[in-house]
Short mmCIF file of C-alpha atoms in Angstrom, two decimals:
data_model
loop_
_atom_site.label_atom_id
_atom_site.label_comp_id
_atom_site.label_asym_id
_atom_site.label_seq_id
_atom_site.Cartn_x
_atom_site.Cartn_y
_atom_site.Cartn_z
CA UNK O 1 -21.62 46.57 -34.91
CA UNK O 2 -24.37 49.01 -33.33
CA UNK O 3 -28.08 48.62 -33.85
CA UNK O 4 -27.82 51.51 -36.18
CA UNK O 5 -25.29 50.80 -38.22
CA UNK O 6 -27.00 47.25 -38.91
CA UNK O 7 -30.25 49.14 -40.00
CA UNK O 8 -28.85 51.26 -42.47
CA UNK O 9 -26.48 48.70 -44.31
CA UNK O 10 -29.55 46.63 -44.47
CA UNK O 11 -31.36 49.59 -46.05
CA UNK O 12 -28.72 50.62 -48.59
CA UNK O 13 -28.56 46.59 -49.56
CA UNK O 14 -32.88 46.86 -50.27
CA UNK O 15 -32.60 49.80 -52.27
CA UNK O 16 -30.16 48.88 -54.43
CA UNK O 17 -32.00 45.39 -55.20
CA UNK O 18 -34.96 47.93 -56.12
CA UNK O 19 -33.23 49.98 -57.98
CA UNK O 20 -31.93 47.30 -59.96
CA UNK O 21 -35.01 45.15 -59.76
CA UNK O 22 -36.81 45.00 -63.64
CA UNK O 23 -33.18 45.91 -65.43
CA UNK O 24 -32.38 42.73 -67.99
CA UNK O 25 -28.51 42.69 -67.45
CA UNK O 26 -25.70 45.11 -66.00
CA UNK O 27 -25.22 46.51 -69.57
CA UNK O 28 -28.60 48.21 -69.45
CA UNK O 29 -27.39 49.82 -66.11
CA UNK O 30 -24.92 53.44 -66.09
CA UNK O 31 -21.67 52.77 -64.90
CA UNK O 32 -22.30 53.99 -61.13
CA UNK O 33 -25.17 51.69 -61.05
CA UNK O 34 -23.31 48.67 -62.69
CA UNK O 35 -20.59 48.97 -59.63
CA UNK O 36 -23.25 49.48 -57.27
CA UNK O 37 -24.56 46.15 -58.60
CA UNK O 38 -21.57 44.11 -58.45
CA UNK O 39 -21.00 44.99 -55.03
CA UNK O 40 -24.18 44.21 -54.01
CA UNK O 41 -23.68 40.34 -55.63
CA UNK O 42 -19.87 40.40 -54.13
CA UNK O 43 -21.54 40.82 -51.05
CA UNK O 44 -24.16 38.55 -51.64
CA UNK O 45 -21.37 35.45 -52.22
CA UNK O 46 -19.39 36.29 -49.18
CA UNK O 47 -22.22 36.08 -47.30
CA UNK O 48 -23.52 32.66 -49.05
CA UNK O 49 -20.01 31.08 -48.13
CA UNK O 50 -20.19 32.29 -44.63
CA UNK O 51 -23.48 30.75 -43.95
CA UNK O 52 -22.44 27.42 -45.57
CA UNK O 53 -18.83 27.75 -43.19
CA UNK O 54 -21.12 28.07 -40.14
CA UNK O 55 -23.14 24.95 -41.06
CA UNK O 56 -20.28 23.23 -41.66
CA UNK O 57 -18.71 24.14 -38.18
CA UNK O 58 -21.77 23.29 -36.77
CA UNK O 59 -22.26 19.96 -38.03
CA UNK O 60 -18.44 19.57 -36.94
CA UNK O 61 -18.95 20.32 -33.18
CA UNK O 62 -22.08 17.90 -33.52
CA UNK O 63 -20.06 14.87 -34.81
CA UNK O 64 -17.15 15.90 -32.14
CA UNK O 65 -19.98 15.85 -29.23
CA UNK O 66 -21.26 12.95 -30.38
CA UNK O 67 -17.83 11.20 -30.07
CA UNK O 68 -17.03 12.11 -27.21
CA UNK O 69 -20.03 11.22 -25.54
CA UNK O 70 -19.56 7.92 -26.58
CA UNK O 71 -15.43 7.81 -25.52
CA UNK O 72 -16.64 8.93 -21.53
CA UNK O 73 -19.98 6.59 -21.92
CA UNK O 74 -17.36 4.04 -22.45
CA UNK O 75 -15.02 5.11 -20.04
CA UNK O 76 -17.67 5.56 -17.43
CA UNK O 77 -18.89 1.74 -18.15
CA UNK O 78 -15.03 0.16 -18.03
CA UNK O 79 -14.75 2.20 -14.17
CA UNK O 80 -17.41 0.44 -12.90
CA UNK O 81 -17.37 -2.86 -14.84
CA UNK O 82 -14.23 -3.37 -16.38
CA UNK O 83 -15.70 -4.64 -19.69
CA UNK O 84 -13.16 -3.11 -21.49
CA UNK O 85 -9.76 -2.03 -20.54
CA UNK O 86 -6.24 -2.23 -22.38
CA UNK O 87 -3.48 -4.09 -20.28
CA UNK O 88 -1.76 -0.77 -20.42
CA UNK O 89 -5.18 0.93 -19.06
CA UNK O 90 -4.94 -2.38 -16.56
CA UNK O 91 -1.91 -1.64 -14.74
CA UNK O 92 -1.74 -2.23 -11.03
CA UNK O 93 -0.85 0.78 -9.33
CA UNK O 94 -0.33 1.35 -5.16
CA UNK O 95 -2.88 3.19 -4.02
CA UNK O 96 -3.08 4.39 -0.03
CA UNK O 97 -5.94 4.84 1.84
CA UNK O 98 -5.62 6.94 5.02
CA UNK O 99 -8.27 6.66 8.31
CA UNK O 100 -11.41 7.82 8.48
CA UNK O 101 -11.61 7.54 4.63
CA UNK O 102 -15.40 7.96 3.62
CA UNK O 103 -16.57 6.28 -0.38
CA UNK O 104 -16.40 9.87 -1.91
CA UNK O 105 -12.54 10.70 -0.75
CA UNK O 106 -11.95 6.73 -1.71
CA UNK O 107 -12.86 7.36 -5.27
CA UNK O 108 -11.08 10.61 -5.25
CA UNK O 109 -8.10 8.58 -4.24
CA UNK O 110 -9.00 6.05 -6.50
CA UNK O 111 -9.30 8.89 -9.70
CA UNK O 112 -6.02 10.55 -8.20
CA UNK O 113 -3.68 7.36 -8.76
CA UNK O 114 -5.14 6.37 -12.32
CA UNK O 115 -7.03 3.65 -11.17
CA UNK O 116 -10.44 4.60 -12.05
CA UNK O 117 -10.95 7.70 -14.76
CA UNK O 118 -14.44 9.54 -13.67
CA UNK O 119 -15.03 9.77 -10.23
CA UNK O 120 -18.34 11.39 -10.46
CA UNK O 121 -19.79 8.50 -12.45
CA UNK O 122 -18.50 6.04 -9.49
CA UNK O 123 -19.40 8.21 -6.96
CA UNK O 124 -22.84 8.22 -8.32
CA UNK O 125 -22.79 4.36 -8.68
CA UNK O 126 -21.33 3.83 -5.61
CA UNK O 127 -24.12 5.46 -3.65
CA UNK O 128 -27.04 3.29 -6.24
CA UNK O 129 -25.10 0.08 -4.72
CA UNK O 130 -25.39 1.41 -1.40
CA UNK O 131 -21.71 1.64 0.13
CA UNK O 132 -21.95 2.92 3.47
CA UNK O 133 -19.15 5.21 4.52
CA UNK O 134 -17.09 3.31 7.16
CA UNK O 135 -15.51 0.44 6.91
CA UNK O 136 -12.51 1.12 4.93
CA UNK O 137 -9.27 -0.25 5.97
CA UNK O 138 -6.07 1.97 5.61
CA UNK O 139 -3.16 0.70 4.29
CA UNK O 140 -1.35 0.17 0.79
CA UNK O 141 -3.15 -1.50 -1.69
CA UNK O 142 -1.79 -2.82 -4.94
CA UNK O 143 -5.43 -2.08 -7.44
CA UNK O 144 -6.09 -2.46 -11.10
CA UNK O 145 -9.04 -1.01 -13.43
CA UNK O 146 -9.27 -4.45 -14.37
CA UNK O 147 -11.20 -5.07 -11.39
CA UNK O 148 -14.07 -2.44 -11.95
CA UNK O 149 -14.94 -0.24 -8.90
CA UNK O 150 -17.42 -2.64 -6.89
CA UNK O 151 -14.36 -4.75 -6.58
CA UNK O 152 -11.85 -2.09 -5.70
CA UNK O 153 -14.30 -0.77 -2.57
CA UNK O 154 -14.90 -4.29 -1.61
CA UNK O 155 -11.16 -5.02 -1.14
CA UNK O 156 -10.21 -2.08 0.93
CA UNK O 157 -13.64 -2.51 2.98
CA UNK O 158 -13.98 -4.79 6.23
CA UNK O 159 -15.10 -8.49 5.00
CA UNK O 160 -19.05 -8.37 6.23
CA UNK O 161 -20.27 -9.67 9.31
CA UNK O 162 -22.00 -12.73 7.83
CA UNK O 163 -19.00 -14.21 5.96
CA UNK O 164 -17.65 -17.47 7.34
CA UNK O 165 -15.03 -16.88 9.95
CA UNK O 166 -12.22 -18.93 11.05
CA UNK O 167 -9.88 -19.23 14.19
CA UNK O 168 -6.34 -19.56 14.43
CA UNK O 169 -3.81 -19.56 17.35
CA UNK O 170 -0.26 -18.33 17.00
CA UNK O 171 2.23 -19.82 19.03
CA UNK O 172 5.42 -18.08 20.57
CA UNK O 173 8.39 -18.44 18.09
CA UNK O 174 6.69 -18.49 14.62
CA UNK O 175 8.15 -16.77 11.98
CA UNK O 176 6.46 -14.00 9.77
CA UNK O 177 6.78 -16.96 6.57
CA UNK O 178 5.04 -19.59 9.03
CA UNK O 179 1.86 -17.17 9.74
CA UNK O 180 1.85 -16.38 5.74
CA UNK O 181 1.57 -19.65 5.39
CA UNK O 182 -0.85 -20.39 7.66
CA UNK O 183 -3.21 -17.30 6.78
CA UNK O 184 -2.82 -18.73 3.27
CA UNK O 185 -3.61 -22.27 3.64
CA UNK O 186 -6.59 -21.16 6.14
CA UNK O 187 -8.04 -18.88 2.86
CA UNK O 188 -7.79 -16.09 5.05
CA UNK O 189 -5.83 -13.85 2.52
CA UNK O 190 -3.48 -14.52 -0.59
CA UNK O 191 -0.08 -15.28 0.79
CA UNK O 192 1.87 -12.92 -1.67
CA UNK O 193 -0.10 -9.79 -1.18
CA UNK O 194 0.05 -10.37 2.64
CA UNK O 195 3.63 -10.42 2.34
CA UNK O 196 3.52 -7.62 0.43
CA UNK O 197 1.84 -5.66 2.87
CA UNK O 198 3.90 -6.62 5.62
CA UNK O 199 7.02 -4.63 3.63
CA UNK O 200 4.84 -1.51 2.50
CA UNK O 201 5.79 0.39 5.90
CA UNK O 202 2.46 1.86 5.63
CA UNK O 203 1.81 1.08 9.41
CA UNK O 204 4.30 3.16 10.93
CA UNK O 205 2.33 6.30 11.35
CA UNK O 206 -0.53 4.36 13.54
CA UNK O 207 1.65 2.66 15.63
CA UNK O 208 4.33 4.72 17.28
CA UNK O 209 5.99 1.20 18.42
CA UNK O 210 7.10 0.72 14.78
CA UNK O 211 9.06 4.45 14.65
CA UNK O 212 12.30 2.58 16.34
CA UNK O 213 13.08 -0.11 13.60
CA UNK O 214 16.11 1.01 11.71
CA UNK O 215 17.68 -0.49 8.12
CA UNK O 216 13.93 -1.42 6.94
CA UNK O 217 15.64 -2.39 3.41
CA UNK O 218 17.80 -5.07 4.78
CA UNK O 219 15.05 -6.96 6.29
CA UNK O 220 13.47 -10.30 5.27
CA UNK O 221 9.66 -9.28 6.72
CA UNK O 222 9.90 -5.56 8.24
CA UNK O 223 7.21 -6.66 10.55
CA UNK O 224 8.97 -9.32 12.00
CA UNK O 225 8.79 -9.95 15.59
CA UNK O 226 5.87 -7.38 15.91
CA UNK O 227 3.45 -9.98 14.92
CA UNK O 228 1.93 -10.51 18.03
CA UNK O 229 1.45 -14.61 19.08
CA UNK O 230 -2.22 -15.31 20.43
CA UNK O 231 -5.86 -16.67 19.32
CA UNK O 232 -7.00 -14.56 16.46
CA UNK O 233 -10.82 -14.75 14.42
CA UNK O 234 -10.43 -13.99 10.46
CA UNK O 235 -13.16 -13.70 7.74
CA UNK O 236 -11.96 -15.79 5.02
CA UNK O 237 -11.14 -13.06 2.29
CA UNK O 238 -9.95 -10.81 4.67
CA UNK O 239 -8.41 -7.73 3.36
CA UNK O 240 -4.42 -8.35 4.52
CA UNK O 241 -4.37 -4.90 5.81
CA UNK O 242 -6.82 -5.65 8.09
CA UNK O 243 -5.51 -8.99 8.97
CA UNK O 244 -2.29 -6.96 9.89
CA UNK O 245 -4.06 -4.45 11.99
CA UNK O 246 -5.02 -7.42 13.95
CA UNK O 247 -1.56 -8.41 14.60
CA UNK O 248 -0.03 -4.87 15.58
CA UNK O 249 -3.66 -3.75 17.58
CA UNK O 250 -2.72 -6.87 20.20
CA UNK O 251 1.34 -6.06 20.38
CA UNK O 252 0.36 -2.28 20.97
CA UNK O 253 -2.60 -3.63 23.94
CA UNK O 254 0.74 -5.65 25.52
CA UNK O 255 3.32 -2.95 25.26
CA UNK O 256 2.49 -1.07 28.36
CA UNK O 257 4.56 2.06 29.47
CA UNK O 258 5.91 -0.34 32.39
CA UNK O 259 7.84 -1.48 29.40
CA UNK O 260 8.73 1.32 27.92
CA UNK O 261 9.96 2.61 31.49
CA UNK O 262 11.98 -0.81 31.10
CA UNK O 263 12.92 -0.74 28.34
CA UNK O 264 14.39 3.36 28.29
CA UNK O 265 15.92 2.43 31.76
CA UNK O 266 18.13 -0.48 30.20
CA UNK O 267 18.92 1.88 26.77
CA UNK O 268 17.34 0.04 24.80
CA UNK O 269 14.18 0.22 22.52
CA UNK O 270 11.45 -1.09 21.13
CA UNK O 271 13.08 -2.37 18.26
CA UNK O 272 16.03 -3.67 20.28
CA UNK O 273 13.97 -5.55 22.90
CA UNK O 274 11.90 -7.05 20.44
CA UNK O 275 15.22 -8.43 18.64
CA UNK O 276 16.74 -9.82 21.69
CA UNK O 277 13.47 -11.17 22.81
CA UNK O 278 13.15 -13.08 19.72
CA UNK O 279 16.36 -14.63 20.07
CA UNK O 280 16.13 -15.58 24.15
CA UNK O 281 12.42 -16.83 22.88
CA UNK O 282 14.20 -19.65 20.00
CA UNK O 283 17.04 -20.07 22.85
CA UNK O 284 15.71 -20.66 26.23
CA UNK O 285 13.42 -22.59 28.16
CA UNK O 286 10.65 -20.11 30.08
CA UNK O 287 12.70 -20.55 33.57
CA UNK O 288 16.66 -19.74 31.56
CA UNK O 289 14.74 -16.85 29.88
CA UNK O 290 15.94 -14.33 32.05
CA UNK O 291 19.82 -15.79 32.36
CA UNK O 292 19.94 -16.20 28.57
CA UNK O 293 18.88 -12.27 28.18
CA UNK O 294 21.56 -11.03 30.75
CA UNK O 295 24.48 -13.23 28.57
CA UNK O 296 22.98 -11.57 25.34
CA UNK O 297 23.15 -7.83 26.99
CA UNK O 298 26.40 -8.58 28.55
CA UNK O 299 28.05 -9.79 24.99
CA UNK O 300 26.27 -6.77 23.14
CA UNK O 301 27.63 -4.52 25.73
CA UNK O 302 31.53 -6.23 25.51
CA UNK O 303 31.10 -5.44 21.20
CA UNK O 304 31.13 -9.39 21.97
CA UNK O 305 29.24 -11.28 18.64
CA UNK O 306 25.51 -12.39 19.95
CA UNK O 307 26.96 -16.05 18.18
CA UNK O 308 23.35 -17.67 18.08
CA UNK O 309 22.47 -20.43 16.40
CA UNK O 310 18.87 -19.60 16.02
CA UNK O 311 19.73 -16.29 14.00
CA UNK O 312 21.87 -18.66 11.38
CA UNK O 313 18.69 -21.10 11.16
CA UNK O 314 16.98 -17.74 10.24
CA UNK O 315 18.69 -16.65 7.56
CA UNK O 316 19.06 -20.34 5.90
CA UNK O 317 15.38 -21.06 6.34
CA UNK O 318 14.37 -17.49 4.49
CA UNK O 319 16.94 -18.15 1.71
CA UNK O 320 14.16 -20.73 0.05
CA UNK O 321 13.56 -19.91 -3.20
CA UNK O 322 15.92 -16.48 -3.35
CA UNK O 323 18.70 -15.95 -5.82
CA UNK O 324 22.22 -17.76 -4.27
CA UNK O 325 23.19 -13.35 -4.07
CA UNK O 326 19.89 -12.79 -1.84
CA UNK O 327 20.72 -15.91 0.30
CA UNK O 328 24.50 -14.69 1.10
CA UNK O 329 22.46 -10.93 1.56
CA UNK O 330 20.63 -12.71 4.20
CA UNK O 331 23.27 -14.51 5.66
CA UNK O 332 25.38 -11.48 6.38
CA UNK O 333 22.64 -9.90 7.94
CA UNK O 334 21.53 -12.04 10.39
CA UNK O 335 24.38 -14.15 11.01
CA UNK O 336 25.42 -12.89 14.62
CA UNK O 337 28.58 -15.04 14.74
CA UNK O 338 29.70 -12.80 12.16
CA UNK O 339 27.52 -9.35 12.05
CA UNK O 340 27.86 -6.84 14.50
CA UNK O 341 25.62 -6.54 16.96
CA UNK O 342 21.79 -6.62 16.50
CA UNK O 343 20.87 -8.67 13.51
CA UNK O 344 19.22 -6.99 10.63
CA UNK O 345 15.54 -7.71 12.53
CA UNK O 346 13.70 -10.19 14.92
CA UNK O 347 13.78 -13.59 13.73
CA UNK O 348 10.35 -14.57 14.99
CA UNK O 349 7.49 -13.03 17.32
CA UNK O 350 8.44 -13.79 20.48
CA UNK O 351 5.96 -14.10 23.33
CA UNK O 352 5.39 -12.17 26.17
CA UNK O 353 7.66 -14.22 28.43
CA UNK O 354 10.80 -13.05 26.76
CA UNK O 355 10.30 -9.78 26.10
CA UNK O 356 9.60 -9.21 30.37
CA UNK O 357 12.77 -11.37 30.35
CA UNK O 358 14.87 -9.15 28.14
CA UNK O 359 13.23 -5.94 30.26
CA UNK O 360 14.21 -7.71 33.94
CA UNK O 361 17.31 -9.29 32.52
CA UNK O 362 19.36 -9.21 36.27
CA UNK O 363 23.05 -7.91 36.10
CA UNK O 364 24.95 -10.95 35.99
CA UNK O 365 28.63 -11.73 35.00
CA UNK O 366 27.92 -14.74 32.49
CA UNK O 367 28.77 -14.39 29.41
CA UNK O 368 28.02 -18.03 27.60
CA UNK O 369 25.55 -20.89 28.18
CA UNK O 370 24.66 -24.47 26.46
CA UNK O 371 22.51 -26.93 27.18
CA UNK O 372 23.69 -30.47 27.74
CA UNK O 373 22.82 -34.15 26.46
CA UNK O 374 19.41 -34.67 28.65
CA UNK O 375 18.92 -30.65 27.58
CA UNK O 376 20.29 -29.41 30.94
CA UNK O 377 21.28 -25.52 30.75
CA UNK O 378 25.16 -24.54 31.84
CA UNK O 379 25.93 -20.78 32.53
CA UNK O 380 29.58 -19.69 32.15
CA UNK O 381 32.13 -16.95 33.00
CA UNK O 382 34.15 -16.82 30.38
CA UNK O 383 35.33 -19.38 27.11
CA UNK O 384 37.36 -21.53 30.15
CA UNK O 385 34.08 -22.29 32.13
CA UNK O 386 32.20 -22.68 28.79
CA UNK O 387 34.79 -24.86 27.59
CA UNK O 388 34.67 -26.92 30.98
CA UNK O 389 30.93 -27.35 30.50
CA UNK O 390 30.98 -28.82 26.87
CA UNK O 391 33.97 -31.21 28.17
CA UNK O 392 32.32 -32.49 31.32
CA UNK O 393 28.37 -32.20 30.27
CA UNK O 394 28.44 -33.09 26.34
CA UNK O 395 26.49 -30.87 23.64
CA UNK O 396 23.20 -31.15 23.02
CA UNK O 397 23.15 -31.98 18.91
#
């Protein structure tokens, strides 16, 4: 309404409540001036109600700001303390942090999965506690809002440099479960979320080693046989994504491109070396190494069965604890008396020994092998000579 218009409705409205100021009651008035009256009072009440609607609506939006003020003060709080939160508000849920991931684009990350709920409250906190911006190890981490923010940073951050340290040597020919469990016992990190790591395939994409492993789902530990065996220092409390990192920087420091030359010259990859390396490395003695990989390639190259031994041990030793279903799984997969080929992955991290013997493996025409009584090693043509060995020589039980 213009200016104007206001003005003169205002006007009109004062002269009628002159006109009719002094007058007892509308019957005194003429009829023209009795409906000017009653307008004037119509208009009067609508205007009464409106006023007390806007108070109302006012006092409404108050009370609504006032709640929620108090819902995101609590919210805010429960982020970055966890004093309050639901079990369904608690949920664990993966969360992935990438390289080169400073705090901010952590609790963006963080806010983006459902794991925290105002990421400019953290972010604000964050920087009051004084998180610096590197430090923060990629991987897949399993996180709840149970654990309020400091909590959440400080697991996916590098332990500091004053916490207690420990050192632990890895021989050749431990399994994935045997450095678990050695990790675990040493308080390094908790066994089961270690584990867990080891099967998020979150590494591949840092480590182009990794890109040749095939069937992931049908193996025990997808990181088996990449866990490289050496003298490693640990924080106790170590994040098991950086404990990991550890493992894979070292393999990826000893696989040169003399062994990838190797390795593309023989047809074979990564994966595949690693595999047959594992098995040579439960096998053979350091100076059969190199036999014991030629009869492996020569049997994998007749569609021969690898028939191992040490791949059966395997699978029995990771059926501990699994449903009698899972155990058969297992067994199928890495039994190489009766799988094809490969088995379903390495069955230990074998040292750098066998995997140059699986690389220099020299053409030979053997095709079987067994080790005596006093642990003597045999090399045969074919099932004749092998039989001739075991009759003369005696197994080695």
């Amino acid at each position: 309404m213009a200016d104007s218009e206001k003005k003169n409705k205002k006007q009109i409205i004062e002269n009628i409540t002159e006109k009719f100021r002094g007058k007892k009651n509308p019957g005194e008035m003429s009829p023209e001036e009795r409906n000017s009256y009653y307008s004037h009072k119509k208009a009067q009440r609508i205007r009464g109600k409106n006023n007390f609607k806007r108070v109302g609506i006012i006092i409404a939006v108050i009370f609504v700001c006032a709640v929620a003020v108090s819902f995101v003060a609590v919210s805010c709080i429960n982020d970055v303390l966890a004093v309050h939160v639901s079990d369904k508000d608690g949920e664990e849920k993966s969360v992935v942090i990438t390289e080169n991931m400073d705090t901010d684009s952590v609790i963006d990350t963080l806010k983006k999965d459902g794991v925290i709920h105002n990421a400019w409250f953290c972010k604000i906190c964050a920087k009051a506690m004084g998180y610096k911006d590197d430090g923060y190890v990629p991987g897949t981490y399993t996180l709840s809002r149970k654990s309020g923010l400091e909590n959440m940073l400080n697991s996916i951050k590098y332990i500091d440099s004053q916490s207690q340290t420990v050192t632990l040597t890895f021989p050749e020919g431990y399994t994935a479960d045997e450095i678990i469990k050695l990790l675990g016992e040493k308080e390094v990190c908790d066994p089961d979320k270690l584990r867990q790591a080891m099967n998020s395939d979150s590494f591949s994409k840092d480590y182009d080693f990794l890109s040749s492993r095939t069937n992931l789902s049908s193996r025990y530990n997808q990181l088996e046989g990449y866990l490289y065996p050496d003298t490693y220092n640990f924080y106790i409390g170590e994040a098991p994504e950086s404990v990991i990192k550890k493992f894979l920087d070292n393999f990826e420091s000893k696989w040169t491109d003399e062994y990838s030359a190797l390795a593309k010259k023989k047809g074979m990859t990564v994966d595949q070396v690693v595999i047959l390396a594992s098995i040579v490395q439960k096998e053979a003695k350091e100076d059969e190494m190199t036999t014991v990989s030629s009869i492996l390639i020569n049997r994998l190259n007749a569609n021969m069965h690898l028939s191992c031994n040490s791949t059966t041990n395997y699978a029995k030793a990771i059926g501990e604890g699994l449903s009698e279903a899972d155990k058969q799984k297992y067994i199928s997969l890495y039994d190489t008396y009766t799988c094809d080929s490969y088995p379903a992955s390495a069955i230990c991290s074998p040292g750098d020994d066998s995997i140059r013997a699986v690389l220099n493996a020299p053409d030979t025409d053997y095709y079987y092998f067994m080790h005596d009584k006093n642990g003597e090693f045999h090399a045969a043509r074919n099932l004749d000579e092998q039989n001739a060995n075991m009759n003369t020589y005696g197994v080695n039980n």
